[in-house]
PDB file of C-alpha atoms in Angstrom:
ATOM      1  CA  UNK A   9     138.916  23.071-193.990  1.00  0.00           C
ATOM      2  CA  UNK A  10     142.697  23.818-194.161  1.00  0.00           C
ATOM      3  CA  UNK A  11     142.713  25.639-196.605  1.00  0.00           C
ATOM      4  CA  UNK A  12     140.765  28.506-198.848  1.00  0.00           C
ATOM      5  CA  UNK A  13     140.668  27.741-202.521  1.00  0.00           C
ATOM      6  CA  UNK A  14     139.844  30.161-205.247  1.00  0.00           C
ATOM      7  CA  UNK A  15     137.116  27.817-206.131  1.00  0.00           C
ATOM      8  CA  UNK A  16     135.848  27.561-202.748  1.00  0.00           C
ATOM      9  CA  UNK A  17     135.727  31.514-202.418  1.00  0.00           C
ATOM     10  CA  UNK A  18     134.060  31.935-205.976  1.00  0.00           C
ATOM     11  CA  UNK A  19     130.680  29.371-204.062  1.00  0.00           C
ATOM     12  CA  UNK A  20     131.046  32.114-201.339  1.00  0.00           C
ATOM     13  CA  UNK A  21     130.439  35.205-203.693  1.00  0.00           C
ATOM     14  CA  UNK A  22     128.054  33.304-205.836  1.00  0.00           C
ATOM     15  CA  UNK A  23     125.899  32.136-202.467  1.00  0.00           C
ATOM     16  CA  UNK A  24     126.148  35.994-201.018  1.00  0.00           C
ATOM     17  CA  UNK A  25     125.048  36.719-204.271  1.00  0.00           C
ATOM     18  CA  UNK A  26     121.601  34.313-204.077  1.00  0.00           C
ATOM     19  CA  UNK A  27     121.135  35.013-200.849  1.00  0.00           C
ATOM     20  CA  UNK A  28     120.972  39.095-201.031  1.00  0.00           C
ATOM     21  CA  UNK A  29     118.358  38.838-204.087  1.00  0.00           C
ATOM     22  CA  UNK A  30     116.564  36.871-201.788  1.00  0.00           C
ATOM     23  CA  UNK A  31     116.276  40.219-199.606  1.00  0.00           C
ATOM     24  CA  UNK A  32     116.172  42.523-201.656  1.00  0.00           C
ATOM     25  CA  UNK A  33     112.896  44.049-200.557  1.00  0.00           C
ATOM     26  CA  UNK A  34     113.839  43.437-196.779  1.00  0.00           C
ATOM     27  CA  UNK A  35     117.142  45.587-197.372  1.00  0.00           C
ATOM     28  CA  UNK A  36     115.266  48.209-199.337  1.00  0.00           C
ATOM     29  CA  UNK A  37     112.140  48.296-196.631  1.00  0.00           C
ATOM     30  CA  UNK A  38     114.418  48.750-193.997  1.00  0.00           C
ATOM     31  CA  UNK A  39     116.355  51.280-195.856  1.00  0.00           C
ATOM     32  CA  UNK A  40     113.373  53.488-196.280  1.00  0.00           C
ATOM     33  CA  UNK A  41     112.912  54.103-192.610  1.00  0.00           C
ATOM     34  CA  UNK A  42     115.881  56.575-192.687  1.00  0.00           C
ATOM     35  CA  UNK A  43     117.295  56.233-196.133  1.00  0.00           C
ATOM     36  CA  UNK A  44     116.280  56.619-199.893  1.00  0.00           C
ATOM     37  CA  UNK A  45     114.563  53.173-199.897  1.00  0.00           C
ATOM     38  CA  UNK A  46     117.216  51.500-202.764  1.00  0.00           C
ATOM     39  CA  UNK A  47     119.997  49.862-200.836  1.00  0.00           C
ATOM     40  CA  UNK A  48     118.164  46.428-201.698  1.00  0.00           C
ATOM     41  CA  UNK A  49     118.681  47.637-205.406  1.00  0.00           C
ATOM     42  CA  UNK A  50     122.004  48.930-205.187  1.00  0.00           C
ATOM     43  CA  UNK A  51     123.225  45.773-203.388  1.00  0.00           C
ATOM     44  CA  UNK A  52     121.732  43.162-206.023  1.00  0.00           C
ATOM     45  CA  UNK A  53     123.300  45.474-208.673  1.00  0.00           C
ATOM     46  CA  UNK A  54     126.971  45.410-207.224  1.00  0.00           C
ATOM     47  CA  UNK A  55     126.779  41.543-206.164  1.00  0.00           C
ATOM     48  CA  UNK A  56     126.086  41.251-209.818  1.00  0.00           C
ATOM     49  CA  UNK A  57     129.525  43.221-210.952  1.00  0.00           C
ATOM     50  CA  UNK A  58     131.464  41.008-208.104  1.00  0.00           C
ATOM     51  CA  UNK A  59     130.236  38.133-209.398  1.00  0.00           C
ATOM     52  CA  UNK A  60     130.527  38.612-213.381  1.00  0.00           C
ATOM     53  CA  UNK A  61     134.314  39.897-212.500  1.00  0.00           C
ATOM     54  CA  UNK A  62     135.006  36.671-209.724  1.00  0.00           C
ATOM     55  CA  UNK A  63     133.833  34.208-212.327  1.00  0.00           C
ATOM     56  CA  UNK A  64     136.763  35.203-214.628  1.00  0.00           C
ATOM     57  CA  UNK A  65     139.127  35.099-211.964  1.00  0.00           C
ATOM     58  CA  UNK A  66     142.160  32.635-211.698  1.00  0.00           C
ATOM     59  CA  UNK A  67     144.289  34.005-208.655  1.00  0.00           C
ATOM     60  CA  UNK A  68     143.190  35.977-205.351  1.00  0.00           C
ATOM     61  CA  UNK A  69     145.109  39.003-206.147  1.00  0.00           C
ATOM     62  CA  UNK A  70     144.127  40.068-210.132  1.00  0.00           C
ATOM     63  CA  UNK A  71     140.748  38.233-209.157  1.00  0.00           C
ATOM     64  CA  UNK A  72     139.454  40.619-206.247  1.00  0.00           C
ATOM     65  CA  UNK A  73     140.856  43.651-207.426  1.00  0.00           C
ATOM     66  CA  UNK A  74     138.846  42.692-210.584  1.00  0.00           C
ATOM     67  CA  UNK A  75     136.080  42.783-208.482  1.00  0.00           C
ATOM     68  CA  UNK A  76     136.733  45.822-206.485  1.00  0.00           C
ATOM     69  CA  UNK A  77     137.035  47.501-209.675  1.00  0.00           C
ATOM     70  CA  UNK A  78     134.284  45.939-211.356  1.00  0.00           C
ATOM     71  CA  UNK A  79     131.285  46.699-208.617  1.00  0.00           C
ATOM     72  CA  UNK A  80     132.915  50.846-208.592  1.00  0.00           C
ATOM     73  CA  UNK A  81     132.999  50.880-212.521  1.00  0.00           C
ATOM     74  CA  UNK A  82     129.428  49.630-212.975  1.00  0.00           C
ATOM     75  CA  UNK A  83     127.389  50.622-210.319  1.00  0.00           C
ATOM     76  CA  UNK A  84     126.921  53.898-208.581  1.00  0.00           C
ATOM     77  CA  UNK A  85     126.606  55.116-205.279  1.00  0.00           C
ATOM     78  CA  UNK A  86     128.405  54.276-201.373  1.00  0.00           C
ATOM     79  CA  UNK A  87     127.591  50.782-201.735  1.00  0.00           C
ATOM     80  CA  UNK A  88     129.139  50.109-204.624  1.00  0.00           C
ATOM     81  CA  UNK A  89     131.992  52.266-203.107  1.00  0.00           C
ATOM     82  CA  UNK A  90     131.892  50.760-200.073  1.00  0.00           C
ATOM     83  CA  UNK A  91     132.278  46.872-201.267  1.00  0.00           C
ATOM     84  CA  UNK A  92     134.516  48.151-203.696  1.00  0.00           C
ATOM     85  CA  UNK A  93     136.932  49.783-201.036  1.00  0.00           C
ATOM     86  CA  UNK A  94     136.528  46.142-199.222  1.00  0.00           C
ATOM     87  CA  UNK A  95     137.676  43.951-201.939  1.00  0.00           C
ATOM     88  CA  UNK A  96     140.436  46.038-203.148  1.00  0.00           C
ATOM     89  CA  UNK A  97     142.192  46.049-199.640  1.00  0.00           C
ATOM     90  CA  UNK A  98     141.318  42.553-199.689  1.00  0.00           C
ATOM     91  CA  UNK A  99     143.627  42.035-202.877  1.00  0.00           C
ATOM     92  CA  UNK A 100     145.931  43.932-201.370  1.00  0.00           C
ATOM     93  CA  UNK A 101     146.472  41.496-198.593  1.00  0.00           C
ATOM     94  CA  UNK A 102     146.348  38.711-200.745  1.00  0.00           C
ATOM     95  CA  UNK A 103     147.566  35.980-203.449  1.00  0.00           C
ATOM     96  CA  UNK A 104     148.085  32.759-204.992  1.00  0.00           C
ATOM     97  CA  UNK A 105     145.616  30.399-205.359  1.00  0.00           C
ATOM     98  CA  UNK A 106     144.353  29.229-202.029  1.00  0.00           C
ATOM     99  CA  UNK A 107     144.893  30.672-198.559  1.00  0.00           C
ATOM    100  CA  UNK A 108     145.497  28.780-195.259  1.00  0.00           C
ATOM    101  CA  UNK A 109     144.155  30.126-192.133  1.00  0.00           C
ATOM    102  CA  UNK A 110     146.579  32.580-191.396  1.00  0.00           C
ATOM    103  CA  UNK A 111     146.416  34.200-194.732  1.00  0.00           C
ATOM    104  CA  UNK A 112     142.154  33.790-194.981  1.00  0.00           C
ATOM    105  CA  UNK A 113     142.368  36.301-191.543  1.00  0.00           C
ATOM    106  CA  UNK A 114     145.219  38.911-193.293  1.00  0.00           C
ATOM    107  CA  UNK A 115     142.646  39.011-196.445  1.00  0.00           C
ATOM    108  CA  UNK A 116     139.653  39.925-194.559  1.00  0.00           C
ATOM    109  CA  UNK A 117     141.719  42.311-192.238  1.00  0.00           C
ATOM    110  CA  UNK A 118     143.025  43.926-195.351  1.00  0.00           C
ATOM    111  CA  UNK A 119     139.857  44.520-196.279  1.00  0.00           C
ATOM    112  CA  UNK A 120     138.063  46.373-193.352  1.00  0.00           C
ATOM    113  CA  UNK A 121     141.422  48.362-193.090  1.00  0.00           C
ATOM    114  CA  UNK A 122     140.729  49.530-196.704  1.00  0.00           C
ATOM    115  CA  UNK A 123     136.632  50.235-196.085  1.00  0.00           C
ATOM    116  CA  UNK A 124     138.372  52.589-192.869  1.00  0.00           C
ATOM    117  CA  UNK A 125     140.107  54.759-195.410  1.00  0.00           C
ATOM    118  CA  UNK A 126     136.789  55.515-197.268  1.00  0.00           C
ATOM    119  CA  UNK A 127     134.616  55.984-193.794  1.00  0.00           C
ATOM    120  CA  UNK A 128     134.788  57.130-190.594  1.00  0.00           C
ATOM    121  CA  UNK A 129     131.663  55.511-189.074  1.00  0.00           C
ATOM    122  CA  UNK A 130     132.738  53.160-186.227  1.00  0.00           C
ATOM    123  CA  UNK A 131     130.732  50.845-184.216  1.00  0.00           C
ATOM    124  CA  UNK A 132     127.983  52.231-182.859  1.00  0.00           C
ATOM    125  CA  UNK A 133     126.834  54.501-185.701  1.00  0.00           C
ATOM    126  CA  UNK A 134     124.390  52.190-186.712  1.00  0.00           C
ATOM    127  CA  UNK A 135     125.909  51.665-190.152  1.00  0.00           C
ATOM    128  CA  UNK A 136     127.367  48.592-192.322  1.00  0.00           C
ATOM    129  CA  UNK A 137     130.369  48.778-190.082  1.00  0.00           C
ATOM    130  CA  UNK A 138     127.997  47.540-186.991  1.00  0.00           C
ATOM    131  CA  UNK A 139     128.415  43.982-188.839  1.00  0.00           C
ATOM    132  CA  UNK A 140     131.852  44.211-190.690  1.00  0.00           C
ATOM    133  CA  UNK A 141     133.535  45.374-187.810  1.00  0.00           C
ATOM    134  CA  UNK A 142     132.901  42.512-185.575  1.00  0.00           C
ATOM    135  CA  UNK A 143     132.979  39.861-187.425  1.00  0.00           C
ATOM    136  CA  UNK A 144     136.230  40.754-188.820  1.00  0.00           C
ATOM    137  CA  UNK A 145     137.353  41.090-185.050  1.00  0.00           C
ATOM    138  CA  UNK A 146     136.165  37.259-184.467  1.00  0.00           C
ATOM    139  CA  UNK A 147     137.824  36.386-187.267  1.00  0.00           C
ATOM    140  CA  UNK A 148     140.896  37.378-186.433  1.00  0.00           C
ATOM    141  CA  UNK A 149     140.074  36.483-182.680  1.00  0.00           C
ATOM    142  CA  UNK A 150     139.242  32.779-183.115  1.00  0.00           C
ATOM    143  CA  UNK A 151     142.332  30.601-183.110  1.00  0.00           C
ATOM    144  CA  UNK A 152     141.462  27.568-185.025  1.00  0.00           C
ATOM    145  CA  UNK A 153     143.697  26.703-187.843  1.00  0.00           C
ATOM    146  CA  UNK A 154     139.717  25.213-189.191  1.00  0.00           C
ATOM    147  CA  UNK A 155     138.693  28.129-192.250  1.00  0.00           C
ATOM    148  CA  UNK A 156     134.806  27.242-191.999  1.00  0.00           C
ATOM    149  CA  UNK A 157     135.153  28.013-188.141  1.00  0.00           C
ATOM    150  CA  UNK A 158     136.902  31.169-188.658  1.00  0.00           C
ATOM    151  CA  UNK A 159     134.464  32.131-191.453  1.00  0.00           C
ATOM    152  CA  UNK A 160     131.404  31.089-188.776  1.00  0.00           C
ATOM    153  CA  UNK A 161     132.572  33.479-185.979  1.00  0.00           C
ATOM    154  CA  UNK A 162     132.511  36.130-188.376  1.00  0.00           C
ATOM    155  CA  UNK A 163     129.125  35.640-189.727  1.00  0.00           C
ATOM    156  CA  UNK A 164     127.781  35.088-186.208  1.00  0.00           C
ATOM    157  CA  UNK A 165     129.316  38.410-184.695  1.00  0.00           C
ATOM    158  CA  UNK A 166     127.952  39.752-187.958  1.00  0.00           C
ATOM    159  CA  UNK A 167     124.544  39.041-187.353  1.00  0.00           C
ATOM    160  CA  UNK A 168     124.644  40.195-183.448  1.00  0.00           C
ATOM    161  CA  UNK A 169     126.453  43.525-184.671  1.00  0.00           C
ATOM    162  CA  UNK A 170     123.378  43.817-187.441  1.00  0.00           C
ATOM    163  CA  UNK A 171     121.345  43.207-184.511  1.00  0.00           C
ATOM    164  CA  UNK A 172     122.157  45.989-182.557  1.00  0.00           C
ATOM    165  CA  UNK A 173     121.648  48.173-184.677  1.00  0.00           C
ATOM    166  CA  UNK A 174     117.788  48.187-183.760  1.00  0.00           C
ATOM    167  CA  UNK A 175     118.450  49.758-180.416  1.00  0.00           C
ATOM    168  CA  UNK A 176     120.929  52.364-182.195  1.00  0.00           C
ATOM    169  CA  UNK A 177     120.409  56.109-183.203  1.00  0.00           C
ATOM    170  CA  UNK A 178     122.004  56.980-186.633  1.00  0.00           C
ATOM    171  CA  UNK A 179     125.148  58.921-185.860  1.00  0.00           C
ATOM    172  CA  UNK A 180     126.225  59.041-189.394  1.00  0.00           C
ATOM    173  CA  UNK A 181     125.265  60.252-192.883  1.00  0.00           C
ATOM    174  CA  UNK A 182     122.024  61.482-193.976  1.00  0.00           C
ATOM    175  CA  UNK A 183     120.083  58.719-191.810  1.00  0.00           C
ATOM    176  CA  UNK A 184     121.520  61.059-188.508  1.00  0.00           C
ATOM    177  CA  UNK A 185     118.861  63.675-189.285  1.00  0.00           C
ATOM    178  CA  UNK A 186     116.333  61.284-187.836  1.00  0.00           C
ATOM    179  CA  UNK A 187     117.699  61.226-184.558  1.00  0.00           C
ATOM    180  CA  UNK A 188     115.571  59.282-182.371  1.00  0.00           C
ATOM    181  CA  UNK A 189     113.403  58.517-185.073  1.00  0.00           C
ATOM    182  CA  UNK A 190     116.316  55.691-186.444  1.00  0.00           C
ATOM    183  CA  UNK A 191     115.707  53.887-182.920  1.00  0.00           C
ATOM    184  CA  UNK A 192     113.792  50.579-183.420  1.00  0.00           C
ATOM    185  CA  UNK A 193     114.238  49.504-186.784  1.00  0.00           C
ATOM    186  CA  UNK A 194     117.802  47.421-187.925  1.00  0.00           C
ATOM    187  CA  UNK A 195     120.426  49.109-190.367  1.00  0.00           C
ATOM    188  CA  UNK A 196     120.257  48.302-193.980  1.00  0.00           C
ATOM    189  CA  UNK A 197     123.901  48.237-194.320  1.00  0.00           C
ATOM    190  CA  UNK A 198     124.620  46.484-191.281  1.00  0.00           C
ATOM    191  CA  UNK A 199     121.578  43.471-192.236  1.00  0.00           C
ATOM    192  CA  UNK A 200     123.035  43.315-195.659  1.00  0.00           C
ATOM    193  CA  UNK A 201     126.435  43.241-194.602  1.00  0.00           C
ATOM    194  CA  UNK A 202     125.587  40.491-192.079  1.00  0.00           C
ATOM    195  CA  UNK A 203     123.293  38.404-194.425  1.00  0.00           C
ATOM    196  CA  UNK A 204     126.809  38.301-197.319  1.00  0.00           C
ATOM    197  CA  UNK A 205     129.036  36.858-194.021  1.00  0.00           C
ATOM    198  CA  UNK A 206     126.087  34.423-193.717  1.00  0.00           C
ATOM    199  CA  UNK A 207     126.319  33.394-196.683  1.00  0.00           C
ATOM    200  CA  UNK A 208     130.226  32.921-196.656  1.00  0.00           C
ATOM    201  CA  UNK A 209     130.013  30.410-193.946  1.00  0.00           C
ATOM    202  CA  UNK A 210     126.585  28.805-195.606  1.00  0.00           C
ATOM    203  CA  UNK A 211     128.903  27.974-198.510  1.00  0.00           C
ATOM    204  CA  UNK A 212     132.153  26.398-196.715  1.00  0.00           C
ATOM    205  CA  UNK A 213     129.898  24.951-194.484  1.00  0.00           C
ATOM    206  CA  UNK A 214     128.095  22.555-197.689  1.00  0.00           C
TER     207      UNK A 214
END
């Protein structure tokens, strides 16, 4: 794939979208171990503003700050925050209607440089950013011109940064008052995180 159409990214939302209400009550589970027990709520909730704002969308620019908007105005909490933060520095690093490789890598770049302005977990602090961070770093990192493979590396390091998560202690937010009691058991954030990059490369892949 040489190139990233607006078309092709709207399959990508809609897919993250099917694929986190498929897991809702996984996210939430875990989320209970060290958090209020509703990020598989909140997450459904804000996929649903992303999509109902992509959907109207005609151009990468107007569309994902749309969508950035959209998921802050409608739904509450640091999720909604969060991916809101994301897809406005994603807009912000992006336009026209389709993107070649080069300018797929900028977008997503744009993005996690954004999220950093709103949070200062890092790797490590068994958060969300345990999956974003990586596989925006493989993104960047991999050097075919091929969008699918690009797209692929980042849900991959996603899904190993989700992993480690298990073997983390929370060093961040409320979840760090568990201390050793947050060892064993995967990040919310991180697993959804990783299971929306999954679903990116799930829909450029078919």
């Amino acid at each position: 794939m040489n190139e990233l159409t607006i078309g092709t990214f709207k399959l990508m939302i809609r897919n993250a979208s099917l694929r986190i209400k498929e897991r809702e009550s996984e996210f939430s589970e875990l989320d209970a171990v060290i958090g209020d027990g509703d990020h598989g709520t909140a997450m459904v909730a804000a996929m649903n503003a992303i999509v109902e704002a992509a959907e109207k969308g005609t151009e990468f620019k107007t569309m994902l700050n749309d969508m950035g908007f959209n998921v802050m105005m409608q739904t509450s909490g640091s999720t909604s925050t969060l991916l809101g933060a994301f897809l406005l520095g994603m807009s912000d690093h992006s336009a026209g209607t389709s993107l070649d490789a080069g300018a797929v890598k900028e977008m997503f770049a744009g993005g996690l440089k954004n999220i950093q302005t709103q949070t200062q977990a890092k790797k490590g602090d068994k958060t969300m950013m345990d999956a974003l961070i990586p596989a925006v770093e493989a993104m960047q990192e991999t050097q075919s011109e091929d969008i699918a493979r690009i797209i692929d590396a980042g849900a991959k390091a996603a899904q190993t940064g989700a992993g480690s998560t298990i073997a983390l202690k929370a060093n961040f937010g409320r979840a760090r008052n568990y201390g050793e009691r947050s060892i064993g058991f995967a990040d919310s954030g991180a697993t959804s995180w990783a299971c929306m990059f999954s679903a990116f490369a799930e829909a450029v892949n078919n």
